[in-house]
Coordinates of C-alpha atoms in Angstrom, one line a residue:
M1 CA 114.7 122.3 121.3
R2 CA 116.8 120.9 118.7
T3 CA 120.2 119.9 119.9
T4 CA 123.3 118.2 118.5
T5 CA 126.8 118.0 119.7
A6 CA 129.3 119.7 117.4
T7 CA 132.1 117.1 117.2
S8 CA 133.4 117.3 113.6
A9 CA 134.5 119.6 110.9
A10 CA 131.2 119.3 109.1
L11 CA 128.2 117.5 110.5
F12 CA 126.2 115.5 107.9
L13 CA 122.4 115.4 107.5
S14 CA 120.1 112.5 106.7
T15 CA 119.4 111.7 103.1
S16 CA 115.9 113.4 103.6
L17 CA 117.4 116.9 103.6
A18 CA 119.5 116.1 100.4
L19 CA 122.4 118.3 101.7
D20 CA 125.8 116.8 102.1
S21 CA 127.3 119.5 104.3
L22 CA 127.2 123.3 105.3
I23 CA 130.3 125.3 105.1
A24 CA 131.0 128.9 106.3
P25 CA 134.2 130.7 107.0
S26 CA 136.0 130.0 110.4
S27 CA 135.8 133.7 111.3
I28 CA 133.1 136.2 110.6
V29 CA 132.8 140.1 111.3
A30 CA 129.3 141.1 112.3
N31 CA 127.3 143.1 109.8
Q32 CA 129.7 142.2 107.0
N33 CA 128.7 139.7 104.4
F34 CA 130.2 136.2 104.3
T35 CA 129.6 133.2 102.0
L36 CA 127.7 130.1 103.2
T37 CA 127.8 127.2 100.9
A38 CA 125.3 124.3 101.1
K39 CA 126.7 121.1 99.3
N40 CA 124.2 119.3 97.0
P41 CA 121.1 121.5 97.5
D42 CA 117.7 120.7 96.3
S43 CA 116.3 123.7 94.6
T44 CA 112.7 122.6 95.2
V45 CA 112.9 122.7 98.9
L46 CA 112.5 125.8 101.1
Y47 CA 114.9 126.0 103.8
R48 CA 115.3 128.1 107.2
I49 CA 118.9 129.3 108.1
Y50 CA 119.8 130.0 111.8
L51 CA 122.5 131.4 113.8
A52 CA 123.3 128.8 116.5
A53 CA 125.4 128.5 119.5
T54 CA 127.2 125.7 121.6
L55 CA 126.6 126.4 125.2
S56 CA 126.7 123.8 128.0
S57 CA 128.0 121.1 125.6
T58 CA 125.0 121.2 123.2
T59 CA 124.5 123.1 120.0
G60 CA 121.1 124.6 119.1
P61 CA 119.4 127.4 117.0
T62 CA 119.3 130.8 118.6
C63 CA 117.4 132.8 115.9
F64 CA 116.8 132.6 112.2
L65 CA 118.9 134.5 109.7
L66 CA 116.5 133.4 106.8
N67 CA 113.1 132.3 107.5
S68 CA 112.2 130.8 104.2
T69 CA 114.5 130.6 101.1
T70 CA 115.4 128.3 98.3
L71 CA 119.1 127.6 97.4
P72 CA 120.6 128.1 94.1
P73 CA 122.2 125.2 92.3
S74 CA 125.7 126.3 93.4
G75 CA 124.4 126.3 97.1
V76 CA 126.3 129.5 97.7
L77 CA 124.5 132.4 99.7
S78 CA 125.7 135.7 100.9
L79 CA 124.6 136.5 104.5
S80 CA 125.5 138.7 107.4
I81 CA 125.1 138.5 111.2
P82 CA 123.5 141.3 113.1
A83 CA 126.0 142.8 115.7
S84 CA 123.2 142.9 118.4
V85 CA 122.7 139.2 118.7
G86 CA 125.3 138.5 121.5
P87 CA 128.8 138.9 122.5
D88 CA 132.1 138.1 120.5
A89 CA 132.7 134.4 120.8
S90 CA 133.9 131.2 118.9
Y91 CA 130.9 129.0 119.9
Y92 CA 128.6 130.1 117.0
S93 CA 127.6 128.2 114.0
I94 CA 125.2 128.4 111.1
A95 CA 122.5 125.9 110.8
I96 CA 119.9 125.1 108.1
S97 CA 116.7 122.9 108.1
P98 CA 114.0 122.5 105.5
L99 CA 110.6 123.8 106.2
P100 CA 108.3 120.8 107.1
S101 CA 105.9 121.8 104.4
S102 CA 108.5 121.6 101.7
S103 CA 110.0 118.3 102.8
S104 CA 108.8 115.1 101.7
S105 CA 109.5 113.6 105.2
S106 CA 107.4 114.2 108.2
S107 CA 108.3 117.1 110.5
S108 CA 109.2 114.7 113.3
A109 CA 112.0 113.3 111.0
T110 CA 113.3 116.6 109.8
S111 CA 117.0 117.1 110.5
I112 CA 119.1 120.1 110.9
I113 CA 122.8 120.5 109.9
Y114 CA 125.4 122.9 111.4
T115 CA 128.6 124.2 110.3
P116 CA 131.7 123.9 112.3
Q117 CA 132.1 126.4 115.1
I118 CA 132.8 130.0 114.0
N119 CA 134.6 133.0 115.6
I120 CA 132.4 136.0 115.3
T121 CA 133.8 139.4 116.1
G122 CA 132.3 142.9 116.0
L123 CA 129.3 141.8 118.1
T124 CA 128.0 144.5 120.4
A125 CA 125.6 142.8 122.9
S126 CA 126.1 141.2 126.4
Y127 CA 123.9 138.3 127.7
T128 CA 121.3 139.3 130.3
S129 CA 121.1 137.8 133.7
Y130 CA 118.1 135.7 132.5
E131 CA 119.9 134.4 129.5
T132 CA 122.9 133.4 131.8
S133 CA 120.5 131.7 134.1
L134 CA 119.2 129.4 131.3
R135 CA 122.6 127.6 131.1
G136 CA 122.5 127.6 127.3
A137 CA 118.9 127.1 126.6
P138 CA 117.4 129.6 124.2
F139 CA 114.8 132.0 125.8
Y140 CA 112.4 131.7 122.8
D141 CA 111.7 129.4 119.9
A142 CA 114.4 130.2 117.1
D143 CA 111.7 129.4 114.5
M144 CA 109.8 132.4 115.7
L145 CA 112.6 134.8 116.4
P146 CA 114.5 136.7 113.6
C147 CA 118.1 137.6 114.5
N148 CA 117.3 141.2 113.3
S149 CA 115.1 141.4 116.2
Y150 CA 117.1 139.6 118.9
A151 CA 118.0 142.8 120.7
C152 CA 114.4 143.9 121.1
A153 CA 113.5 140.4 122.3
R154 CA 116.4 140.6 124.9
K155 CA 115.2 144.0 126.2
C156 CA 111.8 142.2 127.0
A157 CA 113.7 139.3 128.7
D158 CA 115.7 141.8 130.6
R159 CA 112.7 143.8 131.8
E160 CA 110.7 140.9 133.0
F161 CA 113.6 138.9 134.4
P162 CA 116.0 141.2 136.1
A163 CA 119.0 140.1 138.2
G164 CA 117.7 138.5 141.3
S165 CA 114.5 137.1 140.0
E166 CA 115.9 133.7 139.7
G167 CA 114.6 132.9 143.2
D168 CA 110.9 133.7 142.3
G169 CA 108.3 131.0 142.9
E170 CA 106.8 129.0 140.0
E171 CA 103.8 131.0 139.9
E172 CA 105.6 134.3 139.6
K173 CA 108.1 132.9 137.1
G174 CA 105.2 131.9 134.9
E175 CA 103.6 135.4 135.2
R176 CA 107.0 137.1 134.3
Y177 CA 107.6 134.6 131.4
G178 CA 103.8 135.5 130.1
R179 CA 104.6 139.2 130.2
M180 CA 108.0 138.6 128.4
V181 CA 106.1 136.7 125.4
E182 CA 103.6 139.4 125.3
C183 CA 106.3 142.1 125.1
F184 CA 107.8 140.0 122.1
G185 CA 104.7 140.9 120.0
G186 CA 106.1 144.5 120.0
C187 CA 109.4 143.3 118.2
E188 CA 109.3 143.1 114.4
G189 CA 109.0 139.9 112.8
V190 CA 108.8 137.9 116.2
G191 CA 106.0 135.3 116.2
V192 CA 103.7 135.4 119.2
E193 CA 100.9 132.9 119.6
V194 CA 97.6 133.8 121.3
K195 CA 94.4 131.8 121.6
G196 CA 91.9 132.9 119.3
G197 CA 88.1 132.1 118.9
S198 CA 88.8 129.2 116.4
G199 CA 92.2 127.7 117.6
M200 CA 95.6 129.2 117.7
E201 CA 96.6 132.5 115.9
S202 CA 100.0 133.4 115.2
L203 CA 100.2 137.3 115.8
G204 CA 102.9 139.8 116.3
G205 CA 105.1 139.2 113.5
M206 CA 105.9 139.2 109.6
T207 CA 106.9 136.3 107.6
M208 CA 110.4 137.0 106.1
T209 CA 110.5 135.5 102.6
M210 CA 113.9 135.4 100.9
T211 CA 114.3 136.1 97.1
V212 CA 117.7 134.7 96.0
S213 CA 119.4 136.5 93.0
T214 CA 122.3 134.6 91.5
S215 CA 125.4 136.3 90.0
A216 CA 127.3 135.1 87.0
E217 CA 129.8 133.7 89.2
G218 CA 127.3 131.5 90.9
E219 CA 127.1 133.4 94.3
A220 CA 123.6 134.2 95.5
T221 CA 122.4 137.2 97.6
A222 CA 119.3 136.8 99.5
T223 CA 116.8 139.7 99.8
A224 CA 114.1 139.7 102.5
T225 CA 110.6 140.6 101.8
A226 CA 108.2 140.8 104.8
T227 CA 104.6 139.7 104.4
A228 CA 102.0 139.7 107.3
T229 CA 100.5 136.2 108.0
T230 CA 98.2 134.6 110.3
T231 CA 98.5 130.8 110.7
M232 CA 95.7 128.6 112.4
E233 CA 96.2 125.4 114.2
T234 CA 94.4 123.4 116.9
G235 CA 95.5 124.6 120.3
P236 CA 95.8 122.9 123.7
S237 CA 93.3 123.7 126.5
E238 CA 94.1 126.6 128.7
A239 CA 94.5 124.1 131.6
D240 CA 97.1 121.9 129.7
A241 CA 98.9 125.1 128.6
T242 CA 99.0 126.5 132.0
E243 CA 100.4 123.2 133.4
E244 CA 103.1 122.9 130.8
A245 CA 104.0 126.7 131.1
A246 CA 104.5 126.4 134.8
A247 CA 106.7 123.2 134.2
A248 CA 108.6 124.9 131.5
T249 CA 109.4 128.0 133.8
S250 CA 109.7 126.3 137.3
S251 CA 113.6 126.6 136.9
G252 CA 113.8 129.6 134.7
V253 CA 114.3 127.4 131.7
A254 CA 111.6 127.2 129.0
A255 CA 112.0 124.9 126.1
P256 CA 111.1 126.5 122.7
R257 CA 107.7 124.6 122.1
Q258 CA 106.7 125.0 125.7
A259 CA 107.5 128.6 125.4
R260 CA 104.7 129.0 122.8
L261 CA 102.2 127.4 125.4
A262 CA 103.2 129.9 128.0
G263 CA 102.6 132.7 125.6
V264 CA 99.0 131.2 124.9
I265 CA 97.8 131.8 128.5
A266 CA 99.8 134.8 129.3
I267 CA 98.7 137.2 126.6
A268 CA 95.3 136.1 125.5
G269 CA 93.3 139.0 125.3
L270 CA 95.9 141.4 126.4
A271 CA 97.5 144.4 124.3
V272 CA 100.8 143.9 122.8
V273 CA 103.4 146.1 124.3
G274 CA 106.8 146.6 122.5
V275 CA 110.1 147.9 123.9
C276 CA 112.0 148.8 120.7

């Protein structure tokens, strides 16, 4: 999981990202547009923009608001926060990171930058018992979870990890986690990885590509376009994936990258079930 401690009015990024800072209003109302400003953007780079939260003294992405977008020369975007992502709180922030394929630096050196913490009101959701048990860790990889589908994914988590399941053994937790990831495949835009005949196939979602329109005043509005995609990469062996999945879920906490491994074993060859 990408984490950083929010300790200043603006957190700065390494020069590889070519951004000086990221600025958002101190207060935002859900489902209403707000202005996000990136200082010194690189118009040739594709960025992913996240909603993040600071829980248990660490800050990390929760879900993505824009999966793939360029930034206008002004660096100004108009965005909105879905009301269903969580409860009203002042521990949220907005984050940005370049997509590895569009950055000249390697993915391991890619940095992420956060705005100062934001108070968001008008939110309508509550955390499930499973989310609470994670003590601030995300229940899925933010790179694969669009904020618009967070409510659907939360239903999957609530169904497979009801109150009282925290005391389950490692094997049962692993099975529950696998079913939860399988369920994610029925949530629009959520990436779910299963083991295919020639490696790893990313299924169950749409890639949200953003087209940026700039007004005469220099403010940009991002428009989402969904396209079906399948990506291939070399996957781990089932034994390795099973071992990592068990380790990731032994305490009810699964790191995002380990979450993908858990999904590989749990949903291979199974039908995708949705709850939306």
